[in-house]
CSV table of C-alpha atoms in Angstrom, one decimal:
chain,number,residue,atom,x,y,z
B,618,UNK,CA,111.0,117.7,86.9
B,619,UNK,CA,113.2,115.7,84.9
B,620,UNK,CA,113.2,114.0,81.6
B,621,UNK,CA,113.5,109.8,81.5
B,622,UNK,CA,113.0,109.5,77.9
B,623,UNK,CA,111.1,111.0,74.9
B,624,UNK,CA,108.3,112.7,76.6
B,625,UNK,CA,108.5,110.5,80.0
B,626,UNK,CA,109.9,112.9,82.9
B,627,UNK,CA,110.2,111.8,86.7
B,628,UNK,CA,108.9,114.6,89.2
B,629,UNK,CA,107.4,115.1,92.7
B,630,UNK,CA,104.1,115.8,94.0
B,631,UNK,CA,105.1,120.1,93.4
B,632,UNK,CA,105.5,119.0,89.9
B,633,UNK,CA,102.2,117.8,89.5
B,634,UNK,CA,100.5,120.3,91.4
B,635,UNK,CA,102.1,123.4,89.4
B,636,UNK,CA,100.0,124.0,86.7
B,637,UNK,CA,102.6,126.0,84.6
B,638,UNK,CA,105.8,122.8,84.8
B,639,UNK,CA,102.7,120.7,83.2
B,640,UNK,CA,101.7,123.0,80.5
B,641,UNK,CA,105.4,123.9,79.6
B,642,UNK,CA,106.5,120.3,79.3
B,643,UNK,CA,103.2,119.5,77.8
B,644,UNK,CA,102.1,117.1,80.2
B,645,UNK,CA,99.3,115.0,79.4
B,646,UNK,CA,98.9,112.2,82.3
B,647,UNK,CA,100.7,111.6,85.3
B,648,UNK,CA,101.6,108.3,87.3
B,649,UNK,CA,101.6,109.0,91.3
B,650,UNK,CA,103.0,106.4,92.8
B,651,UNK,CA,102.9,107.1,97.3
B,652,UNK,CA,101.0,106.7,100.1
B,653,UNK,CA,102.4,109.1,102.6
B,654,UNK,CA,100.7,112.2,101.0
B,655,UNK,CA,96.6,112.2,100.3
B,656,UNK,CA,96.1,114.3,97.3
B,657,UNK,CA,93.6,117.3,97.9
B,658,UNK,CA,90.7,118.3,95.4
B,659,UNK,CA,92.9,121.3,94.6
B,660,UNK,CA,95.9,119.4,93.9
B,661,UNK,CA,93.3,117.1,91.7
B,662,UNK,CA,91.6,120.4,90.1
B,663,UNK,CA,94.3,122.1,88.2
B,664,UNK,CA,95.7,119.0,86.3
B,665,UNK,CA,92.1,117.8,86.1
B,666,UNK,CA,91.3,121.3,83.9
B,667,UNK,CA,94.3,121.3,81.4
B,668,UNK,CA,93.0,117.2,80.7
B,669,UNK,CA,95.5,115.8,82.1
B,670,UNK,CA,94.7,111.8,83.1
B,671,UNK,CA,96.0,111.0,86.4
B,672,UNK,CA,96.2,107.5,87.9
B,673,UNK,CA,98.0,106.9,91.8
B,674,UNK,CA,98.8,103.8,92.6
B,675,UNK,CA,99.2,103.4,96.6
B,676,UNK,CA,102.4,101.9,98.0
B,677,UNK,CA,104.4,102.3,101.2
B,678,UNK,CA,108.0,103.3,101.0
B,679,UNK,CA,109.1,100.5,102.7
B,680,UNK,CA,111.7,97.6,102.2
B,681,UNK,CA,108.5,95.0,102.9
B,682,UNK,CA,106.3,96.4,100.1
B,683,UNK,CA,105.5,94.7,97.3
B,684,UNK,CA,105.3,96.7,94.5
B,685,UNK,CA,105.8,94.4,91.8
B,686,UNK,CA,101.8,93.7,91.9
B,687,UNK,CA,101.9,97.1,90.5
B,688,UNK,CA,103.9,97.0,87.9
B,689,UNK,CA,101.5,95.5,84.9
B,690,UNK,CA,99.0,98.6,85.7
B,691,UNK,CA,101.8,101.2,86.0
B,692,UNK,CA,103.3,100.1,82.7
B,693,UNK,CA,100.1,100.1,80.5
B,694,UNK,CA,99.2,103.3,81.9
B,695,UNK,CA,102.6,104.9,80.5
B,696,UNK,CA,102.1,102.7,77.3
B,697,UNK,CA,98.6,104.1,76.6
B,698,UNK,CA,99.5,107.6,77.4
B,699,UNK,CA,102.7,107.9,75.6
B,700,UNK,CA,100.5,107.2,71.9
């Protein structure tokens, strides 16, 4: 896990699932952004009981994909979170 800027860190999938990196950096919501991996219900549970808001938004790591259609949602996710 890494920190971006003032409380906005950049991490994968083991970051998000490990239940002590999210209550030592004080994580309160996390942005997934794949497709490759289907998140569990356990890998939903343990973020789910410290409160933490999760959103995923679904995209193929791929040179073709568009993700730009996702960047409106991404950003008001982090915006509304970060208050």
């Amino acid at each position: 896990l890494g920190k971006v800027k003032g409380g906005l860190y950049i991490g994968g999938l083991e970051s998000f699932t490990n239940v002590n990196i999210l209550r030592k950096f004080r994580i309160r919501a996390v942005l997934s952004v794949m497709i490759q991996v289907q998140l569990t219900q356990s890998d939903i549970n343990a973020p789910q009981e410290l409160g933490i808001t999760h959103m995923q938004i679904r995209v193929r790591d791929t040179p073709d994909e568009n993700i730009f259609d996702h960047f409106r949602p991404a950003f008001e996710f982090i915006s509304t979170k970060r208050k």
